[in-house]
Short mmCIF file of C-alpha atoms and ligand atoms in Angstrom, two decimals:
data_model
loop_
_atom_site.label_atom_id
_atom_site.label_comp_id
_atom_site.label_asym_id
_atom_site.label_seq_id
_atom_site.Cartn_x
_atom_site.Cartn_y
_atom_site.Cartn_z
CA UNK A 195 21.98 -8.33 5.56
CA UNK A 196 18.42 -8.01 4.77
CA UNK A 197 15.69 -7.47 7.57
CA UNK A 198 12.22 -7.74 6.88
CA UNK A 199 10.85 -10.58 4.46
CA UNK A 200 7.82 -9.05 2.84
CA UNK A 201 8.11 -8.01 -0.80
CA UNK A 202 10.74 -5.08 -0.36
CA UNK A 203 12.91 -7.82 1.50
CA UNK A 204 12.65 -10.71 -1.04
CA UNK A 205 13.41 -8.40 -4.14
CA UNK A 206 16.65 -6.81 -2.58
CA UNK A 207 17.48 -10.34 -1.83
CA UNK A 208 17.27 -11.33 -5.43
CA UNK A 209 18.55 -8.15 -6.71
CA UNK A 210 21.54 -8.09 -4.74
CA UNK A 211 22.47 -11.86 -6.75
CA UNK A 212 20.87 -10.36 -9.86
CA UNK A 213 23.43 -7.15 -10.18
CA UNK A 214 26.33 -9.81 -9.30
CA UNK A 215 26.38 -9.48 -5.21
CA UNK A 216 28.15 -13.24 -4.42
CA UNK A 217 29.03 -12.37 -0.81
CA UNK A 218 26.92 -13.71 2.30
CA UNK A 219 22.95 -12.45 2.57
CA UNK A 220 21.35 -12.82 5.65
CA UNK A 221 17.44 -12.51 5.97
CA UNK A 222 15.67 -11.57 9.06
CA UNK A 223 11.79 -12.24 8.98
CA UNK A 224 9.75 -11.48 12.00
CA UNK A 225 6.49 -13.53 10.64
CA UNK A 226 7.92 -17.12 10.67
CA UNK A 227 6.60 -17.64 7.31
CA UNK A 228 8.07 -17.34 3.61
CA UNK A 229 7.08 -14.29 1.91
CA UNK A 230 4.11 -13.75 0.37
CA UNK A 231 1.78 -11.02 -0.91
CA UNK A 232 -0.23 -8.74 0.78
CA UNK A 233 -2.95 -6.98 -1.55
CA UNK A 234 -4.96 -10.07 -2.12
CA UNK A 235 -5.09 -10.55 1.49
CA UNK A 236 -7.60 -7.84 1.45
CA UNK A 237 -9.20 -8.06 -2.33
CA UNK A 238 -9.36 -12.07 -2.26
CA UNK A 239 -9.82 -12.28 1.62
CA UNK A 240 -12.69 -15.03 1.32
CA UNK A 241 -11.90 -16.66 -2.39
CA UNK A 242 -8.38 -17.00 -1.52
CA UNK A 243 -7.60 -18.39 1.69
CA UNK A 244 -3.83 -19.21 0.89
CA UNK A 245 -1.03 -16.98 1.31
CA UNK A 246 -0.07 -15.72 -2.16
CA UNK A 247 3.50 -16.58 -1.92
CA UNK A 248 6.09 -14.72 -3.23
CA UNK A 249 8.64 -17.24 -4.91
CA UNK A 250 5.50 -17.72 -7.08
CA UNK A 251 4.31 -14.12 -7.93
CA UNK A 252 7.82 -13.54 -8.84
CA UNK A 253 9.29 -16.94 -10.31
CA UNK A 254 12.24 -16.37 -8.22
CA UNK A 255 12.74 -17.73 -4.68
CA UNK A 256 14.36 -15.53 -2.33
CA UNK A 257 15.04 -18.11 0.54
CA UNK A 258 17.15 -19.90 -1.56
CA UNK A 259 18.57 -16.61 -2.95
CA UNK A 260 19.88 -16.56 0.62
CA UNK A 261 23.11 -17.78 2.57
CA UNK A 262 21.17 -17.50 6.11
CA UNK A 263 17.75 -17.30 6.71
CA UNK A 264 15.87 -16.65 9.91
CA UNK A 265 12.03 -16.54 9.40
CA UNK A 266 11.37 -15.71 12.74
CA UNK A 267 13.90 -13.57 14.41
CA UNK A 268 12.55 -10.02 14.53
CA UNK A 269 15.50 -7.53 14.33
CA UNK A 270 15.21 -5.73 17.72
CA UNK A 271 17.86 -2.59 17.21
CA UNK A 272 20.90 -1.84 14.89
CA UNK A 273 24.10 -0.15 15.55
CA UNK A 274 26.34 1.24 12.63
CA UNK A 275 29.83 2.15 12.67
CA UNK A 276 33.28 2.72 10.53
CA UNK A 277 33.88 -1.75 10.73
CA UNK A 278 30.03 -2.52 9.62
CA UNK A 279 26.27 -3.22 10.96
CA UNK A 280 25.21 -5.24 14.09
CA UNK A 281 21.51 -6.13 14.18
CA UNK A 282 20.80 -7.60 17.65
CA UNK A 283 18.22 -10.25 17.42
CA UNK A 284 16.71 -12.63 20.75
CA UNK A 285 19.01 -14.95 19.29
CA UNK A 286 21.87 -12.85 19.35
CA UNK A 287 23.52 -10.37 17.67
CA UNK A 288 24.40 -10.97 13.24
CA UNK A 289 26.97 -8.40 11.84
CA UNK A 290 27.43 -7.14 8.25
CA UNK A 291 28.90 -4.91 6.15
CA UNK A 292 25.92 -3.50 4.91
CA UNK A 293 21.93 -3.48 6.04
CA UNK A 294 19.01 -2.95 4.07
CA UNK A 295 15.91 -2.33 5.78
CA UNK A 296 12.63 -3.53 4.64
CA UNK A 297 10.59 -4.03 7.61
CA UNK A 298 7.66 -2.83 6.00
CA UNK A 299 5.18 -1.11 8.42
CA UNK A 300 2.19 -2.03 10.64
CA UNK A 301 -1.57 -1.71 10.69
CA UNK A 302 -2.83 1.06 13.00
CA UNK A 303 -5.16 -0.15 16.53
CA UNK A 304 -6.53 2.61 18.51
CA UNK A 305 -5.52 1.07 22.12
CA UNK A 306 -8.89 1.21 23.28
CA UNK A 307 -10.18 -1.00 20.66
CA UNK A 308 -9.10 -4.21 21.88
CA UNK A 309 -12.11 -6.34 20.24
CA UNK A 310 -10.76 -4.79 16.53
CA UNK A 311 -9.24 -7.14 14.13
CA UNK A 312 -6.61 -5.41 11.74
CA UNK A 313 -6.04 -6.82 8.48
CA UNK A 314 -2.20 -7.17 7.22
CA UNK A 315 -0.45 -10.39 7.94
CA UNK A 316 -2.01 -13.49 6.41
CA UNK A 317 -2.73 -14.38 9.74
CA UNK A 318 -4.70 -11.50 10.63
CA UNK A 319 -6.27 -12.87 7.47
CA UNK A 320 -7.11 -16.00 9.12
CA UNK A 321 -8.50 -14.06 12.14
CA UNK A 322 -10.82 -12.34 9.86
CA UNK A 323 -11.98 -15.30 7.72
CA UNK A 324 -13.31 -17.02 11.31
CA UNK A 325 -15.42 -14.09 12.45
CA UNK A 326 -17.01 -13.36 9.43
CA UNK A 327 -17.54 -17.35 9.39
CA UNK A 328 -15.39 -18.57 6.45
CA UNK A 329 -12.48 -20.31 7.69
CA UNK A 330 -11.78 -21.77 5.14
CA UNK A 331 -12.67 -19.06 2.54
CA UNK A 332 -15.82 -19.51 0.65
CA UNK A 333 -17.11 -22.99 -0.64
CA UNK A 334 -18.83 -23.33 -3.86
CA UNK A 335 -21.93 -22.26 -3.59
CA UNK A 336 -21.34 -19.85 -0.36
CA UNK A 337 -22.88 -16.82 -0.81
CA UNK A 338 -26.07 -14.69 -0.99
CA UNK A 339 -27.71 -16.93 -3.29
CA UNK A 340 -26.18 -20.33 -1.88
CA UNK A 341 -26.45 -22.18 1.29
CA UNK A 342 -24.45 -19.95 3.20
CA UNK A 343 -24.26 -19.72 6.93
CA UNK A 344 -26.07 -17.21 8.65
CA UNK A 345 -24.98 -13.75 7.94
CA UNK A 346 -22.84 -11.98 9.93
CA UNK A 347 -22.57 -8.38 10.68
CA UNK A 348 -19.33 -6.51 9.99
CA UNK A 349 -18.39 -3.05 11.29
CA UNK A 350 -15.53 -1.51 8.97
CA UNK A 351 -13.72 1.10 10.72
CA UNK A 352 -12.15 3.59 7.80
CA UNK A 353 -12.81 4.00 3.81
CA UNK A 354 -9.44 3.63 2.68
CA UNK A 355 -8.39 1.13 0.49
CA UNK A 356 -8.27 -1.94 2.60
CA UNK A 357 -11.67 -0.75 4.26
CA UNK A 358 -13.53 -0.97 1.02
CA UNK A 359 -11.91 -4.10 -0.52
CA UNK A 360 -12.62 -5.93 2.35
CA UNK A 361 -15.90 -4.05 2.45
CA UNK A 362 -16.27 -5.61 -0.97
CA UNK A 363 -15.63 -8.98 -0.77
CA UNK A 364 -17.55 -9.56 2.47
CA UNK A 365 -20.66 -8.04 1.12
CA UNK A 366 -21.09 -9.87 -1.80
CA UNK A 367 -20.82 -13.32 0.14
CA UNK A 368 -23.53 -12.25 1.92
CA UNK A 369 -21.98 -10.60 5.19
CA UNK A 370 -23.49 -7.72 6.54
CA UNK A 371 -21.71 -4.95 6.17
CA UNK A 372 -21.17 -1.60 7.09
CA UNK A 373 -18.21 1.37 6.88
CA UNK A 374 -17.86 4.36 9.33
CA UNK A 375 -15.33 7.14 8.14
CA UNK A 376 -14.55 9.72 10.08
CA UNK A 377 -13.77 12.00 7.42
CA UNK A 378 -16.37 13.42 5.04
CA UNK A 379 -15.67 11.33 1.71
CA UNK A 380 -13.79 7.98 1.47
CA UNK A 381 -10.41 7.44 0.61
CA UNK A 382 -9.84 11.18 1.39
CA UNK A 383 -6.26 10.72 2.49
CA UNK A 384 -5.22 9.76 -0.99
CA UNK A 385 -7.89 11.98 -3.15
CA UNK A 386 -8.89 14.33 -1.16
CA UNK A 387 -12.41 15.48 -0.83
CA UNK A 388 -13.58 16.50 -3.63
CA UNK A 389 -12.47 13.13 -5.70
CA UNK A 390 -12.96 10.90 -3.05
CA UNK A 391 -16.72 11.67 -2.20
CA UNK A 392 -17.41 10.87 -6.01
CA UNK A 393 -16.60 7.32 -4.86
CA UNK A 394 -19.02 6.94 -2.18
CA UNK A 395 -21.97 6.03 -4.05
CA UNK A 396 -20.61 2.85 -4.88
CA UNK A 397 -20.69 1.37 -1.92
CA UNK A 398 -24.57 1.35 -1.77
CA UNK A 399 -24.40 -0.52 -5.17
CA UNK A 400 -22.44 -2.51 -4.05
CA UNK A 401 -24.59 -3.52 -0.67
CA UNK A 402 -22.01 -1.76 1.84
CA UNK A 403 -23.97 0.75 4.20
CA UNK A 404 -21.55 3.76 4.33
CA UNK A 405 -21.50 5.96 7.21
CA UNK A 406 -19.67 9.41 6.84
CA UNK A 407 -18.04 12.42 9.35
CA UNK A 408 -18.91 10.50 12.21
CA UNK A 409 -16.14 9.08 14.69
CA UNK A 410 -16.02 5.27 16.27
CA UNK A 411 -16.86 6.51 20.13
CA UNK A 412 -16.20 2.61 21.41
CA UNK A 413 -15.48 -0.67 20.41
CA UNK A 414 -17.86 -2.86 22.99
CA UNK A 415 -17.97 -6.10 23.16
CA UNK A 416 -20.86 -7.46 20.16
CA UNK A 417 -21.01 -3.41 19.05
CA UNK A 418 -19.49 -0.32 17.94
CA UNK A 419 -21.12 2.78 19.41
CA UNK A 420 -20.94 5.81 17.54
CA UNK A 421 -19.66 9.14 18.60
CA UNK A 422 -23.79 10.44 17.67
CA UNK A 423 -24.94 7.94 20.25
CA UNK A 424 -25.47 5.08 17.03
CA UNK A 425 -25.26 1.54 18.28
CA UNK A 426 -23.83 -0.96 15.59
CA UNK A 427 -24.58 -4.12 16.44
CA UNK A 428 -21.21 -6.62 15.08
CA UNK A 429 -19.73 -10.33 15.37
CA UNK A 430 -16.46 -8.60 13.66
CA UNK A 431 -14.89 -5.17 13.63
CA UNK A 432 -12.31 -4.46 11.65
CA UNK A 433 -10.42 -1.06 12.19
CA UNK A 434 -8.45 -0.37 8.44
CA UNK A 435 -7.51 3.26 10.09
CA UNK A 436 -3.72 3.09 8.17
CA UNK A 437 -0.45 1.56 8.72
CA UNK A 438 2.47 2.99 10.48
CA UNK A 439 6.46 1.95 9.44
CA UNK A 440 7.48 -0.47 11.37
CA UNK A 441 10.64 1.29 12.43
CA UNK A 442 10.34 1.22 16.33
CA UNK A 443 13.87 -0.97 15.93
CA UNK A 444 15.69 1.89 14.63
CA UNK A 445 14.99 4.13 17.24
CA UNK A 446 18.66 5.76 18.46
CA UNK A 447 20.73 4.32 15.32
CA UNK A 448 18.53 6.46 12.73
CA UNK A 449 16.64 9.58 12.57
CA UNK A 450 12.89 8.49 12.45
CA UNK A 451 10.10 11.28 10.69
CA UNK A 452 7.06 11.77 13.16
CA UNK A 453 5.30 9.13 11.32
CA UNK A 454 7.99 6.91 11.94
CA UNK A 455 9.38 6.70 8.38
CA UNK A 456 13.02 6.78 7.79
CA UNK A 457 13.47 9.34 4.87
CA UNK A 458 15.87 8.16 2.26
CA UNK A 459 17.35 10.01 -0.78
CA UNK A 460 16.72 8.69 -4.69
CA UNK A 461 18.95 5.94 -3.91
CA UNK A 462 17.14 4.89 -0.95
CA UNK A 463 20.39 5.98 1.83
CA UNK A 464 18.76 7.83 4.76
CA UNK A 465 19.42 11.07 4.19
CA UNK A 466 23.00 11.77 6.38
CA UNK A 467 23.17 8.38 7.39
CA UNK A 468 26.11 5.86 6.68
CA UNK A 469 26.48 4.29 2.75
CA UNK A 470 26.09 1.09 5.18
CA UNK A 471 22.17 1.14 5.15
CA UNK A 472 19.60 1.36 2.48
CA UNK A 473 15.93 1.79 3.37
CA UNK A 474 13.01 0.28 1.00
CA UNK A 475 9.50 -0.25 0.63
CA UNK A 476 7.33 1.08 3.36
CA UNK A 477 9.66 1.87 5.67
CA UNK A 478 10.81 4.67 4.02
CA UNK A 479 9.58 7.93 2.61
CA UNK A 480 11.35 9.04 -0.63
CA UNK A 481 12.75 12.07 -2.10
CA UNK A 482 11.59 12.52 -5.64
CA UNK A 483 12.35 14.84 -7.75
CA UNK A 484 9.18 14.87 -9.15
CA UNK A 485 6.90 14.24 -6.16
CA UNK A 486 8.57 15.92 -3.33
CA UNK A 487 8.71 13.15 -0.40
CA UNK A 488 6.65 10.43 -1.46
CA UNK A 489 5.56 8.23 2.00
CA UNK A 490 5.31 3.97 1.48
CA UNK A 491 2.46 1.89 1.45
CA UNK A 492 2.86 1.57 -2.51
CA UNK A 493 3.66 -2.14 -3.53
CA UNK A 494 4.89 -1.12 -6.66
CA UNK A 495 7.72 1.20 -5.13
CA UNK A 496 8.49 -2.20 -2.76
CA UNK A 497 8.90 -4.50 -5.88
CA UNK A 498 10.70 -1.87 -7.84
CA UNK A 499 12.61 0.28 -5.36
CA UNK A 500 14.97 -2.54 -4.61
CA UNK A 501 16.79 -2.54 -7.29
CA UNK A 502 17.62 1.17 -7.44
CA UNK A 503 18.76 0.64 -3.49
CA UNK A 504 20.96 -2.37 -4.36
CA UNK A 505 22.60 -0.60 -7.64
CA UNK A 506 23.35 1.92 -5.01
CA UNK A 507 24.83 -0.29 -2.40
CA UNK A 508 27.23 -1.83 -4.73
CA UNK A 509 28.00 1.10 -6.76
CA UNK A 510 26.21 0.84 -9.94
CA UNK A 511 24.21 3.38 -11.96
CA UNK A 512 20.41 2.63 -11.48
CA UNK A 513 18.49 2.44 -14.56
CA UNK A 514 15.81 4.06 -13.37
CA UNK A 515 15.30 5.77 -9.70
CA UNK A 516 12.59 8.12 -9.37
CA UNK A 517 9.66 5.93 -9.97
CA UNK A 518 6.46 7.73 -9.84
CA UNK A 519 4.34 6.67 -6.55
CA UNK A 520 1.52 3.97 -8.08
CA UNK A 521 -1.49 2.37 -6.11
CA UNK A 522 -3.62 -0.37 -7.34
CA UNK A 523 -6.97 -1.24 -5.85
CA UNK A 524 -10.11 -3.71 -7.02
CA UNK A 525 -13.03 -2.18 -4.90
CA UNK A 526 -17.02 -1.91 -4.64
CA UNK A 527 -17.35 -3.20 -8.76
CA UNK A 528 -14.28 -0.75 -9.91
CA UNK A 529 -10.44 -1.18 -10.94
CA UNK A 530 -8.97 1.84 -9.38
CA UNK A 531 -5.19 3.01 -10.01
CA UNK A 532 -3.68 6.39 -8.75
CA UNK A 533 -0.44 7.64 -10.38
CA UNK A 534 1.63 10.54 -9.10
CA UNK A 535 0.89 12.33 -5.50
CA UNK A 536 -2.23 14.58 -5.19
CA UNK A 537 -1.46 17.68 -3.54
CA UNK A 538 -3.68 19.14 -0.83
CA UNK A 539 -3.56 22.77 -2.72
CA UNK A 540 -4.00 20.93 -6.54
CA UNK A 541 -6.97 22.00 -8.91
CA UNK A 542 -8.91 18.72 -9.58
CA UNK A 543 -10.51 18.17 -13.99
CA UNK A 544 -12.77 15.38 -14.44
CA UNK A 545 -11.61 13.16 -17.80
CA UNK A 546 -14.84 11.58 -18.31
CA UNK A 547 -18.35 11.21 -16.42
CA UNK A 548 -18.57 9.92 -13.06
CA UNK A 549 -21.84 8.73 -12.95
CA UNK A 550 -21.79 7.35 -16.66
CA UNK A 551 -20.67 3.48 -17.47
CA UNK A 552 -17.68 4.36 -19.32
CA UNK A 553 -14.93 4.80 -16.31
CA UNK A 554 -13.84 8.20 -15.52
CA UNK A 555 -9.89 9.72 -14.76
CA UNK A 556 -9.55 12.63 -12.32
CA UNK A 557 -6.67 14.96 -13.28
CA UNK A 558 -4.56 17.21 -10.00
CA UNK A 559 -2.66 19.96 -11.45
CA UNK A 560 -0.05 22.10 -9.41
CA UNK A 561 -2.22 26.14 -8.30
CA UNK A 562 -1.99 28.21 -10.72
CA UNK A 563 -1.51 28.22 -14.49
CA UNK A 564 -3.93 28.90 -17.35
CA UNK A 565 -4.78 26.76 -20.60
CA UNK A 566 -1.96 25.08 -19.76
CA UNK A 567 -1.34 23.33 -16.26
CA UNK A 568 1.44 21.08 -14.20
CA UNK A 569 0.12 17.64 -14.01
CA UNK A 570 0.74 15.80 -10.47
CA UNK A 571 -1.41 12.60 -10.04
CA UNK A 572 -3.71 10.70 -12.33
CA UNK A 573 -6.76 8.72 -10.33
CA UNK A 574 -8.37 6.21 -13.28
CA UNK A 575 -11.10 4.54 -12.68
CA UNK A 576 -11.94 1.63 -15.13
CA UNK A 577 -9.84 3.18 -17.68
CA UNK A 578 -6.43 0.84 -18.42
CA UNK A 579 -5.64 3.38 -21.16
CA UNK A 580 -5.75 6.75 -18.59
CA UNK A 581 -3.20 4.13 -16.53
CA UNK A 582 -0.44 3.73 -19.22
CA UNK A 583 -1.10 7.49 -20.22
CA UNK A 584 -0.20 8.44 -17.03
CA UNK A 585 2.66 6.04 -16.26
CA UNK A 586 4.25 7.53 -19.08
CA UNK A 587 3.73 11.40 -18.33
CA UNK A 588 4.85 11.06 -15.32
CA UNK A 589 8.44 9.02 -15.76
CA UNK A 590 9.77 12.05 -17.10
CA UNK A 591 12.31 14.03 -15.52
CA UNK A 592 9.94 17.03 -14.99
CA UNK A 593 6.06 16.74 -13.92
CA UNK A 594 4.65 17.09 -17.48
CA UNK A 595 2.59 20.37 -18.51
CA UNK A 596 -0.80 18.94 -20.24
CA UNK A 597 -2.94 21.63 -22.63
CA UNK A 598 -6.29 21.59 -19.76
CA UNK A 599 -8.72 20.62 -22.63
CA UNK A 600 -7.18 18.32 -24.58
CA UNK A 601 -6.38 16.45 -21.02
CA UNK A 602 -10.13 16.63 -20.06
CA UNK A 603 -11.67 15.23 -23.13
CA UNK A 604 -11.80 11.30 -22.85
CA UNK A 605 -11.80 10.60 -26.22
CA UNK A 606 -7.63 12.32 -26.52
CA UNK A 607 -4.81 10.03 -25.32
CA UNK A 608 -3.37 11.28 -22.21
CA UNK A 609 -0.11 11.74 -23.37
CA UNK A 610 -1.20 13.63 -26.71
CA UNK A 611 -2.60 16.33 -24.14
CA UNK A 612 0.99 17.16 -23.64
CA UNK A 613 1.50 20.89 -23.98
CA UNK A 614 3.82 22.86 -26.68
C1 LIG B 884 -4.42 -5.94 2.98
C2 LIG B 884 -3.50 -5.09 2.17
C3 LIG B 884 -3.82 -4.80 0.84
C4 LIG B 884 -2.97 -4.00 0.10
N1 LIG B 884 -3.31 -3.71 -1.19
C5 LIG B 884 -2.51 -2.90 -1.93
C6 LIG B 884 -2.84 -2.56 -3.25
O1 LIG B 884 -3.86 -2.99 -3.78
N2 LIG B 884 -2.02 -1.75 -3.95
C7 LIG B 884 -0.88 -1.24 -3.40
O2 LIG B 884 -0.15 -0.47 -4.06
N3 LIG B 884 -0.51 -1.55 -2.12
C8 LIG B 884 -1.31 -2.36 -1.39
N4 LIG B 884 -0.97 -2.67 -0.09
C9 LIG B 884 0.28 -2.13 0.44
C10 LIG B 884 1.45 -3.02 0.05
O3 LIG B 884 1.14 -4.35 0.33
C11 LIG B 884 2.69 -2.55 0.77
O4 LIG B 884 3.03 -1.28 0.26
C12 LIG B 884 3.84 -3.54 0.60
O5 LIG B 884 3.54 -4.79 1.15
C13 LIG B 884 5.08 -3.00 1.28
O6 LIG B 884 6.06 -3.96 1.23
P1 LIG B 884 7.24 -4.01 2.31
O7 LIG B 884 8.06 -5.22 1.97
O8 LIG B 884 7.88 -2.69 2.42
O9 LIG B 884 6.50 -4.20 3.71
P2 LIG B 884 5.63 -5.39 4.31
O10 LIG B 884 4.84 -6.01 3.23
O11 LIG B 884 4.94 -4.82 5.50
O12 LIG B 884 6.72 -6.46 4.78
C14 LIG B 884 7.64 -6.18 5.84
C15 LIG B 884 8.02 -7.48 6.51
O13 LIG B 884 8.98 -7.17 7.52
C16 LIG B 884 8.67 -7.91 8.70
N5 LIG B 884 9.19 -7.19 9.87
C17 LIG B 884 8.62 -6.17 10.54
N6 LIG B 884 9.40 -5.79 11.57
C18 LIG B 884 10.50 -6.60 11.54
C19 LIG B 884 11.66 -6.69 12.33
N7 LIG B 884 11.89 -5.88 13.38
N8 LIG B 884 12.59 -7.63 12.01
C20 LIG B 884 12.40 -8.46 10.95
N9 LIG B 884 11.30 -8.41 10.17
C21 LIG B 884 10.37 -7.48 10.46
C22 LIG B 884 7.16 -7.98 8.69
O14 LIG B 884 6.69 -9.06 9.47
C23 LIG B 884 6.87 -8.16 7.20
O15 LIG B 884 6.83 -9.51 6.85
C24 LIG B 884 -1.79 -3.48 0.68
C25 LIG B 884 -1.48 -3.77 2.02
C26 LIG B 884 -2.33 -4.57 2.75
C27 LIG B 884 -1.98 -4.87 4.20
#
């Protein structure tokens, strides 16, 4: 059985036929809606008003795939013993011999802001497109420099990476926009600091008003108010503070981390729980060897992670299972990738000129070292070639050591920076 039908779900559902699985597969949506894609619901928010569905984006439908399917029946707990699984449903309770878990996780709402739209179902999509007064996404000729309907103001709560795309692709159809962060630099959870403040003068270029290290005090009704007494005057606020797993279900038949992930092992079994139950996508938080315990929210680990759980269900060697943590975001004019996991402690090498035209790649390497240092993330901005350089170095076994100035000079392919 398979609960959760976002990407995580539909792959295991086609990998499980794919490695040669011809016993019954049940899938348990919660949405009522076939699967579909999430990041364009955020990067083409206004362009692309349909759901990006998945039997498209992967040529492969994974309803079909399927013996039983149930859209909308949210799994509601899960017991596991020595004769199988039990998932108990409104409906009723479905057994199998095996559960994988891909329920994905949720966006964050402070409880007090009840007039906050979050963005990550494509109906929260829908929600958004209204108040910022597309419906129906934009028409030709929508836009600053077409007939477009009044602007509207937007209040972005958090610089993340769903703040700014959505940030984006408001602004430039002529919405007014603007971003509070809390923190001092954008996207500081992923980059830290340092990294991430070299990304905040984009926004202006972009026509985003950015407002740093200052907390949302209220969300009023037509405003946000400030925690230094700033009134914001909005028709839409969107709070893009994070998303949580959405493991409340498990609660009792696995142990949960505080941030509600489950944490699963290479193979994607919770660590001491039953062969019976596999954990994928953002639901879980995986050991790597290379990483440490890398946390979801990376699409790339939902597409490929599935694969690597199933080979483990049925007892088959994976080809490849520690797959280096990857995020992909179009923001503010810029084609950002990450590679690897920053760590809070890491020294930080430019590749490249931030405030030149060329792109530029920040380079983490583990403390200490000299000429020669442990590489553990790769951020590239508008540089495709720093991305395949890094998704090379780091599918090794080992984090790679890279000779410090041969990796900082732009002009040297990452991966001929290699030390030794
Ligand atoms: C707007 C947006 C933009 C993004 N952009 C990027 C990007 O550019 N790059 C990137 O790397 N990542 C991006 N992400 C993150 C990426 O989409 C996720 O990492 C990915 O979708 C995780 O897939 P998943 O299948 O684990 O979870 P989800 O996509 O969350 O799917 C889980 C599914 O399970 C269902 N479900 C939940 N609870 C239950 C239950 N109890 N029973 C049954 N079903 C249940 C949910 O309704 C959902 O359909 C973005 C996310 C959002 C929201």
């Amino acid at each position: 059985m398979v609960v959760g039908a976002g990407i995580a779900g539909a792959r295991t559902v086609l990998e499980l036929r794919a490695q040669g699985f011809d016993g019954r597969v049940t899938l348990l949506g919660a949405e009522g809606v076939a699967p579909y894609d999430r990041p364009p619901l955020s990067k083409h928010l206004l362009d692309r008003p349909a759901p990006a569905w998945l039997s498209d984006e992967l040529g492969a439908d994974a309803l079909a795939a399927a013996d039983d399917v149930r859209l909308g029946s949210p799994a509601a707990g899960l017991a596991v013993d020595d004769g199988g699984v039990r998932v108990g449903t409104a409906d009723g309770e479905v057994a199998a011999d095996a559960v994988v878990v891909a329920t994905g996780s949720a966006a964050v709402r402070p409880a007090a802001w009840e007039g906050a739209l979050t963005l990550h179902t494509a109906a929260d999509a829908e929600r958004l497109r209204a108040a910022l007064g597309f419906p129906h996404g934009l028409a030709p000729g929508d836009g600053p420099a077409g007939d477009a309907p009044a602007p509207r103001r937007l209040v972005v709560v958090g610089a993340g990476w769903v703040g700014a795309e959505v940030a984006t692709v408001a602004a430039a159809a002529g919405v007014d926009v603007t971003v509070v962060e809390a923190r001092r630099a954008p996207l500081m959870t992923a980059l830290g600091a340092e990294v991430g403040a070299l990304t905040a003068p984009w926004f202006a270029r972009a026509g985003v008003r950015l407002r740093t290290g200052v907390r949302v005090a209220a969300v009023e009704p037509g405003a946000v108010r400030l925690g230094d007494g700033a009134v914001l005057p909005a028709d839409a606020v969107l709070a893009a503070v994070g998303a949580r797993p959405a493991t409340g279900w498990l609660a009792g038949a696995l142990p949960l981390a505080p941030d509600g992930s489950v944490l699963v092992d290479e193979h994607h079994a919770p660590v001491g729980g039953s062969w019976r139950v596999r954990v994928v996508g953002d639901a879980a938080r995986r050991r790597s060897a290379r990483h440490g315990w890398v946390p979801g929210g990376h699409w790339d680990a939902a597409l490929r992670g599935p694969a690597v759980a199933v080979a483990g269900l049925l007892g088959r060697e994976a080809v490849e299972s520690d797959l280096a943590p990857y995020v992909f975001s179009t923001q503010l004019g810029h084609e950002l990738a990450l590679y690897g996991l920053p760590g809070e402690d890491d020294e930080v090498a430019l590749r490249g000129d931030p405030a030149g035209d060329d792109g530029w790649t920040a380079l983490w390497f583990a403390p200490g070292g000299g000429a020669a240092g442990t590489l553990t993330a790769v951020f590239a901005v508008d540089r495709p070639r720093d991305v395949g350089g890094a998704r090379r170095l780091l599918a090794g076994a080992a984090l790679p050591v890279l000779d410090r100035a041969r990796a900082t000079d732009p002009a040297i392919a990452l991966p001929k920076a290699l030390a030794g």
